CSV table of C-alpha atoms in Angstrom, one decimal:
chain,number,residue,atom,x,y,z
A,3,VAL,CA,0.0,0.0,0.0
A,4,ASP,CA,2.8,2.4,0.8
A,5,LEU,CA,4.4,2.1,-2.6
A,6,THR,CA,1.2,3.0,-4.4
A,7,CYS,CA,0.7,6.0,-2.1
A,8,ASP,CA,4.3,7.4,-2.9
A,9,VAL,CA,5.3,6.7,0.7
A,10,THR,CA,8.6,5.1,1.7
A,11,PRO,CA,7.6,1.7,3.4
A,12,GLY,CA,8.2,1.6,7.1
A,13,SER,CA,10.1,-1.7,6.7
A,14,TRP,CA,12.6,0.1,4.5
A,15,LEU,CA,13.0,3.0,6.9
A,16,ALA,CA,13.6,0.5,9.8
A,17,MET,CA,16.8,-0.6,8.1
A,18,SER,CA,17.7,2.7,6.4
A,19,PHE,CA,18.6,6.3,7.0
A,20,PRO,CA,15.9,8.6,8.4
A,21,SER,CA,13.7,10.2,5.8
A,22,SER,CA,10.4,12.0,5.7
A,23,THR,CA,10.3,12.5,2.0
A,24,VAL,CA,8.1,11.0,-0.6
A,25,LEU,CA,9.3,7.7,-2.2
A,26,PRO,CA,10.8,9.2,-5.4
A,27,LEU,CA,13.0,11.6,-3.4
A,28,TYR,CA,14.0,8.8,-1.0
A,29,LEU,CA,15.1,6.7,-4.0
A,30,ASP,CA,17.0,9.6,-5.5
A,31,ASN,CA,18.8,10.1,-2.2
A,32,LEU,CA,19.5,6.4,-1.8
A,33,HIS,CA,20.9,6.3,-5.3
A,34,GLU,CA,23.3,9.2,-4.5
A,35,ARG,CA,24.4,7.5,-1.3
A,36,ILE,CA,25.1,4.2,-3.2
A,37,GLY,CA,27.0,6.1,-5.9
A,38,PHE,CA,29.1,7.8,-3.2
A,39,LEU,CA,30.0,4.4,-1.7
A,40,GLU,CA,30.7,2.9,-5.2
A,41,GLU,CA,33.1,5.8,-5.9
A,42,LEU,CA,34.7,5.3,-2.5
A,43,VAL,CA,35.3,1.6,-3.2
A,44,ALA,CA,36.6,2.3,-6.7
A,45,ASP,CA,38.9,5.2,-5.8
A,46,LYS,CA,41.8,3.9,-3.7
A,47,GLN,CA,43.6,7.3,-3.8
A,48,ASP,CA,45.3,8.6,-0.7
A,49,GLY,CA,45.3,5.1,0.9
A,50,VAL,CA,41.6,5.3,1.6
A,51,ASP,CA,40.4,1.9,2.7
A,52,LEU,CA,36.6,1.5,2.8
A,53,PHE,CA,36.8,-1.1,5.5
A,54,LYS,CA,38.2,1.5,7.9
A,55,PHE,CA,35.0,3.5,7.7
A,56,TRP,CA,32.2,2.9,10.1
A,57,LEU,CA,29.3,2.9,7.6
A,58,PRO,CA,26.5,3.8,9.9
A,59,GLY,CA,28.4,7.0,10.5
A,60,PHE,CA,27.4,8.2,7.0
A,61,PHE,CA,23.8,8.2,8.2
A,62,ASP,CA,24.2,9.9,11.5
A,63,GLN,CA,26.3,13.1,11.6
A,64,THR,CA,27.2,12.9,15.3
A,65,SER,CA,28.5,9.4,14.9
A,66,PHE,CA,30.4,10.3,11.8
A,67,PHE,CA,32.2,13.1,13.5
A,68,ALA,CA,32.9,11.0,16.6
A,69,SER,CA,34.4,8.3,14.4
A,70,PHE,CA,36.5,10.9,12.5
A,71,LEU,CA,37.9,12.2,15.8
A,72,GLU,CA,38.7,8.7,17.0
A,73,HIS,CA,40.4,7.8,13.7
A,74,ASN,CA,42.6,10.9,13.8
A,75,ALA,CA,43.4,10.5,17.5
A,76,ARG,CA,44.7,7.0,16.8
A,77,LYS,CA,46.6,8.2,13.6
A,78,LEU,CA,48.3,11.0,15.5
A,79,GLU,CA,48.8,8.8,18.6
A,80,LEU,CA,46.9,11.3,20.9
A,81,SER,CA,44.3,10.7,23.5
A,82,LEU,CA,40.8,11.3,22.3
A,83,ASP,CA,40.3,14.4,24.5
A,84,GLN,CA,43.3,16.1,22.8
A,85,VAL,CA,41.6,16.0,19.4
A,86,THR,CA,38.9,18.6,18.6
A,87,PHE,CA,37.2,20.3,15.8
A,88,GLN,CA,37.7,24.0,15.1
A,89,TRP,CA,35.3,26.0,13.0
A,90,SER,CA,34.4,29.6,12.2
A,91,THR,CA,31.2,31.1,11.1
A,92,THR,CA,31.5,33.3,8.1
A,93,THR,CA,29.1,35.8,6.5
A,94,ILE,CA,27.7,34.7,3.2
A,95,TYR,CA,26.6,37.3,0.7
A,96,ASP,CA,24.5,36.4,-2.2
A,97,GLU,CA,26.3,37.9,-5.2
A,98,VAL,CA,23.2,37.6,-7.5
A,99,GLY,CA,21.2,39.7,-5.1
A,100,LEU,CA,18.4,37.3,-4.5
A,101,VAL,CA,18.9,37.3,-0.7
A,102,PRO,CA,19.6,40.6,1.0
A,103,PRO,CA,22.4,40.8,3.6
A,104,LEU,CA,21.2,40.0,7.2
A,105,GLU,CA,21.3,43.6,8.3
A,106,GLU,CA,18.8,44.6,5.6
A,107,GLN,CA,16.3,41.8,6.4
């Protein structure tokens, strides 16, 4: 019934990444994810070894970043609490002019 109503079946979602989109968008997203993994397997540049990736991390950002920190801590022979992320927030200006700068909104 779900397939005929353009809804992603619950049995698929139970074993998949979270999604609240209609079935065609879910399948497009799934196809992109599979393509990414196929490229990762095919491209062995920089010593990337697919089997060193924790695959569920691709579906949960928090887990992905935790896995990334653990991998780099081991690689650099540091304790996990010595490895952190640093980021900065930048101002983005729409050059086309479709979105006014924040101070004008």
